[in-house]
Amino acid sequence: MVKTQIEARGIADKKLLEAFRNVERHKFVLPEYIPYAYNDSPLPIEEEQTISQPYIVAFMTDALNLGKTDKVLEIGTGSGYQAAILAELSDSVYTIEIFENLGNKARKLFSELGYKNIWCKVGDGFQGWPEHAPFDAIIVTCAPTKIPEPLQEQLAEGGRMIIPVGSSPVQHLVLLKKRKGKIREERVLPVRFVPMIDTSGKKY
Ligand code: SAH
C-alpha cells in the first residue's frame, strides 16, 4: 500500500511513510472488510460513514507539515485511522466525533493499540475544542459548505488547516495558513467526503 499507492503518487516524506507502515489499517475496518483493508479506496464503517482512502489520508497529513512537538485537532474521528497516523507524527492529537458509537469505539481501539497521546471527545466538531486551543494543525475529515469560524480562531500563529469544503458529491480540499494573525487559503485537490453534520443530523 505504501509503495504503490502513496510513494508512487509523489509523497516522499520519510517519517510520514514510516507512520503508514506502523499503523495497521486492517485494525480500523469492519471485520467483513479486512480482506480489502490495504486496497486503494475508502471503505464503509458504522453509521454510514467511511474510512478515507489511504492516499487522501497521506495527502492531507503531508499538507499539514507536522513537527514532533505539534498539537493537532482532528474533526471526524470515524474509524480512528487518521488520528493514529497523526499520533505517530506529533506530540498530541485531539479528535472529535459526532456519533457516540464511533467515538467510543475509536477511544477503545486507541487504548488497545497503546496510544497515550490521543484525546477523544464525542460532540460537534464545528465548534472545535476551545479548552485545548490553539492548535498547530487542524484536519477536518467531513465537509462543511463553509470553513467553520471557530476552527479558524483556534488555529495557532504559524498553524495549518486542511479541510474539504463544498456540498456533495464533490468538494475541494482547502489548505489554510495563519501568519501574523491573517489567514491565507489555497484550493489543493477535488475530493469526496461525507458531509459535516450538527447534532440533529443537519448538514453544515
Ligand atoms: N478520519 C476518519 C474519517 C471518517 S469520515 C477516519 O480516519 O476513519 C468523517 C467522520 O466525520 C464521520 O465519522 C462523521 O460521523 C464525522 N462527523 C461529521 N460531522 C461531524 C461533526 N460536526 N463533528 C465531528 N465529527 C463529525
Short mmCIF file of C-alpha atoms and ligand atoms in Angstrom, two decimals:
data_model
loop_
_atom_site.label_atom_id
_atom_site.label_comp_id
_atom_site.label_asym_id
_atom_site.label_seq_id
_atom_site.Cartn_x
_atom_site.Cartn_y
_atom_site.Cartn_z
CA MET A 1 0.00 0.00 0.00
CA VAL A 2 2.72 2.48 0.99
CA LYS A 3 4.83 1.91 -2.11
CA THR A 4 2.19 1.62 -4.82
CA GLN A 5 -0.49 3.98 -3.53
CA ILE A 6 1.34 6.63 -1.53
CA GLU A 7 5.01 6.82 -2.59
CA ALA A 8 4.12 6.25 -6.24
CA ARG A 9 1.82 9.28 -6.14
CA GLY A 10 4.61 11.57 -5.02
CA ILE A 11 4.54 11.56 -1.19
CA ALA A 12 8.22 11.45 -0.20
CA ASP A 13 8.37 12.44 3.49
CA LYS A 14 10.18 9.52 5.17
CA LYS A 15 8.58 9.99 8.60
CA LEU A 16 5.14 10.06 7.06
CA LEU A 17 5.75 6.88 5.05
CA GLU A 18 7.07 5.25 8.24
CA ALA A 19 3.88 6.23 10.08
CA PHE A 20 1.83 4.48 7.39
CA ARG A 21 3.96 1.37 7.82
CA ASN A 22 3.43 1.44 11.59
CA VAL A 23 -0.35 1.82 11.64
CA GLU A 24 -2.19 -1.34 10.59
CA ARG A 25 -5.25 -0.23 8.63
CA HIS A 26 -6.94 -3.62 8.98
CA LYS A 27 -7.43 -2.92 12.72
CA PHE A 28 -9.61 0.09 11.86
CA VAL A 29 -12.05 -1.54 9.40
CA LEU A 30 -15.14 -3.70 10.00
CA PRO A 31 -14.41 -7.46 10.09
CA GLU A 32 -16.07 -8.06 6.70
CA TYR A 33 -13.75 -5.51 5.05
CA ILE A 34 -10.46 -6.82 6.47
CA PRO A 35 -9.57 -8.51 3.12
CA TYR A 36 -9.82 -5.07 1.46
CA ALA A 37 -8.07 -3.06 4.19
CA TYR A 38 -4.98 -2.28 2.07
CA ASN A 39 -6.88 -1.51 -1.16
CA ASP A 40 -6.71 1.88 -2.82
CA SER A 41 -10.16 3.00 -1.67
CA PRO A 42 -12.32 4.32 1.14
CA LEU A 43 -14.40 1.66 2.96
CA PRO A 44 -17.72 1.78 4.82
CA ILE A 45 -17.65 1.98 8.64
CA GLU A 46 -20.62 2.12 11.03
CA GLU A 47 -23.22 4.94 10.99
CA GLU A 48 -22.99 5.10 7.16
CA GLN A 49 -19.60 6.83 7.42
CA THR A 50 -16.30 5.94 5.75
CA ILE A 51 -12.63 5.39 6.48
CA SER A 52 -10.87 7.56 3.89
CA GLN A 53 -8.73 6.32 1.00
CA PRO A 54 -5.13 5.84 2.25
CA TYR A 55 -3.69 8.27 -0.31
CA ILE A 56 -6.09 11.02 0.79
CA VAL A 57 -5.08 10.46 4.44
CA ALA A 58 -1.43 10.73 3.32
CA PHE A 59 -2.02 13.80 1.15
CA MET A 60 -3.85 15.68 3.93
CA THR A 61 -1.28 14.71 6.57
CA ASP A 62 1.58 15.74 4.28
CA ALA A 63 -0.07 19.13 3.68
CA LEU A 64 -0.02 19.79 7.45
CA ASN A 65 3.79 19.52 7.52
CA LEU A 66 3.72 18.22 11.12
CA GLY A 67 6.53 18.63 13.61
CA LYS A 68 7.16 16.36 16.59
CA THR A 69 6.02 18.99 19.12
CA ASP A 70 2.82 19.96 17.30
CA LYS A 71 -0.62 19.84 18.89
CA VAL A 72 -3.20 18.66 16.36
CA LEU A 73 -7.00 18.81 16.22
CA GLU A 74 -8.98 16.40 14.05
CA ILE A 75 -12.69 16.79 13.30
CA GLY A 76 -14.34 13.47 12.37
CA THR A 77 -12.63 10.61 14.27
CA GLY A 78 -14.58 7.96 12.34
CA SER A 79 -12.56 4.73 12.48
CA GLY A 80 -9.63 6.44 14.22
CA TYR A 81 -7.16 5.62 11.43
CA GLN A 82 -6.27 9.22 10.56
CA ALA A 83 -5.86 10.09 14.26
CA ALA A 84 -3.44 7.16 14.72
CA ILE A 85 -1.32 8.39 11.77
CA LEU A 86 -1.29 11.90 13.31
CA ALA A 87 -0.29 10.47 16.69
CA GLU A 88 2.78 8.81 15.11
CA LEU A 89 3.98 12.19 13.85
CA SER A 90 3.07 14.73 16.52
CA ASP A 91 3.03 15.32 20.25
CA SER A 92 -0.69 15.33 20.93
CA VAL A 93 -3.87 14.67 18.97
CA TYR A 94 -7.33 15.89 19.94
CA THR A 95 -10.09 14.27 17.91
CA ILE A 96 -13.85 14.90 17.90
CA GLU A 97 -16.57 12.59 16.54
CA ILE A 98 -20.27 13.39 16.40
CA PHE A 99 -21.52 9.75 16.60
CA GLU A 100 -21.13 8.42 20.11
CA ASN A 101 -20.80 4.85 18.92
CA LEU A 102 -17.87 5.69 16.61
CA GLY A 103 -16.17 7.94 19.18
CA ASN A 104 -16.34 5.29 21.90
CA LYS A 105 -15.16 2.54 19.58
CA ALA A 106 -12.16 4.60 18.48
CA ARG A 107 -11.27 5.51 22.07
CA LYS A 108 -11.21 1.82 22.99
CA LEU A 109 -9.07 0.97 19.96
CA PHE A 110 -6.51 3.72 20.73
CA SER A 111 -6.14 2.33 24.23
CA GLU A 112 -5.77 -1.26 22.94
CA LEU A 113 -3.10 -0.11 20.48
CA GLY A 114 -1.23 1.71 23.25
CA TYR A 115 -1.66 5.32 22.08
CA LYS A 116 -1.21 7.69 25.02
CA ASN A 117 -1.22 10.93 23.04
CA ILE A 118 -4.74 10.85 21.57
CA TRP A 119 -7.67 12.51 23.33
CA CYS A 120 -11.19 11.79 22.06
CA LYS A 121 -14.42 13.65 22.53
CA VAL A 122 -17.96 12.96 21.34
CA GLY A 123 -19.56 16.18 20.15
CA ASP A 124 -19.94 18.69 17.35
CA GLY A 125 -16.54 19.46 15.86
CA PHE A 126 -17.83 22.59 14.15
CA GLN A 127 -17.14 24.32 17.47
CA GLY A 128 -13.60 22.94 17.74
CA TRP A 129 -12.15 22.25 21.20
CA PRO A 130 -11.54 25.70 22.73
CA GLU A 131 -10.20 24.33 26.06
CA HIS A 132 -7.14 22.95 24.26
CA ALA A 133 -6.68 25.67 21.61
CA PRO A 134 -4.62 26.96 19.92
CA PHE A 135 -3.65 24.08 17.62
CA ASP A 136 -0.59 23.97 15.36
CA ALA A 137 -2.55 21.92 12.86
CA ILE A 138 -6.24 21.20 12.24
CA ILE A 139 -7.52 18.46 9.95
CA VAL A 140 -11.19 18.14 9.07
CA THR A 141 -12.37 14.85 7.57
CA CYS A 142 -16.04 15.74 6.93
CA ALA A 143 -17.17 18.51 4.61
CA PRO A 144 -18.98 21.71 5.62
CA THR A 145 -20.11 24.18 2.95
CA LYS A 146 -18.12 26.96 4.65
CA ILE A 147 -14.98 26.92 6.77
CA PRO A 148 -16.11 27.00 10.43
CA GLU A 149 -15.16 30.29 12.11
CA PRO A 150 -14.31 28.64 15.49
CA LEU A 151 -11.72 26.43 13.80
CA GLN A 152 -10.02 29.42 12.17
CA GLU A 153 -9.90 31.13 15.56
CA GLN A 154 -8.39 28.06 17.22
CA LEU A 155 -5.50 27.87 14.76
CA ALA A 156 -2.17 28.93 16.30
CA GLU A 157 0.11 31.54 14.77
CA GLY A 158 2.03 29.68 12.04
CA GLY A 159 -0.70 27.00 12.09
CA ARG A 160 -2.04 24.99 9.14
CA MET A 161 -5.53 23.64 8.49
CA ILE A 162 -6.68 21.22 5.79
CA ILE A 163 -10.42 20.90 5.19
CA PRO A 164 -12.78 19.67 2.44
CA VAL A 165 -15.25 22.44 1.60
CA GLY A 166 -18.42 22.39 -0.51
CA SER A 167 -21.64 20.49 -0.93
CA SER A 168 -21.86 16.84 -2.00
CA PRO A 169 -20.81 14.99 -4.01
CA VAL A 170 -17.57 16.82 -4.88
CA GLN A 171 -15.74 19.25 -2.63
CA HIS A 172 -12.33 20.91 -2.67
CA LEU A 173 -9.61 20.40 -0.14
CA VAL A 174 -8.59 23.83 1.10
CA LEU A 175 -5.27 24.47 2.85
CA LEU A 176 -5.21 27.44 5.23
CA LYS A 177 -2.17 29.02 6.84
CA LYS A 178 -2.18 31.60 9.63
CA ARG A 179 0.64 34.16 9.53
CA LYS A 180 0.70 37.33 11.64
CA GLY A 181 -2.95 36.72 12.54
CA LYS A 182 -4.02 36.61 8.88
CA ILE A 183 -5.33 33.51 7.13
CA ARG A 184 -4.36 32.65 3.57
CA GLU A 185 -6.24 29.88 1.76
CA GLU A 186 -5.44 27.76 -1.23
CA ARG A 187 -7.54 25.12 -3.03
CA VAL A 188 -5.47 22.00 -3.45
CA LEU A 189 -7.48 18.97 -4.64
CA PRO A 190 -11.02 17.92 -5.60
CA VAL A 191 -12.28 15.26 -3.15
CA ARG A 192 -15.38 13.40 -1.91
CA PHE A 193 -16.09 13.42 1.81
CA VAL A 194 -19.14 12.74 3.96
CA PRO A 195 -20.87 15.99 5.00
CA MET A 196 -20.22 17.72 8.30
CA ILE A 197 -23.44 17.50 10.30
CA ASP A 198 -24.76 19.01 13.54
CA THR A 199 -26.18 17.03 16.49
CA SER A 200 -29.63 16.93 14.85
CA GLY A 201 -28.13 15.44 11.68
CA LYS A 202 -28.48 18.64 9.64
CA LYS A 203 -25.67 19.44 7.16
CA TYR A 204 -23.46 22.44 7.80
N1 SAH B 1 -10.90 10.47 9.87
C1 SAH B 1 -11.81 9.35 9.72
C2 SAH B 1 -12.76 9.60 8.56
C3 SAH B 1 -14.16 9.38 9.00
S1 SAH B 1 -15.41 10.02 7.92
C4 SAH B 1 -11.06 8.04 9.60
O1 SAH B 1 -9.83 8.04 9.56
O2 SAH B 1 -11.70 6.99 9.61
C5 SAH B 1 -15.79 11.54 8.73
C6 SAH B 1 -16.37 11.46 10.11
O3 SAH B 1 -16.80 12.79 10.48
C7 SAH B 1 -17.58 10.56 10.28
O4 SAH B 1 -17.31 9.59 11.24
C8 SAH B 1 -18.68 11.53 10.76
O5 SAH B 1 -19.56 10.94 11.69
C9 SAH B 1 -17.87 12.65 11.38
N2 SAH B 1 -18.56 13.94 11.51
C10 SAH B 1 -19.49 14.51 10.69
N3 SAH B 1 -19.86 15.72 11.17
C11 SAH B 1 -19.15 15.92 12.31
C12 SAH B 1 -19.08 16.98 13.27
N4 SAH B 1 -19.85 18.09 13.18
N5 SAH B 1 -18.22 16.85 14.32
C13 SAH B 1 -17.46 15.74 14.46
N6 SAH B 1 -17.48 14.70 13.57
C14 SAH B 1 -18.32 14.80 12.54
#
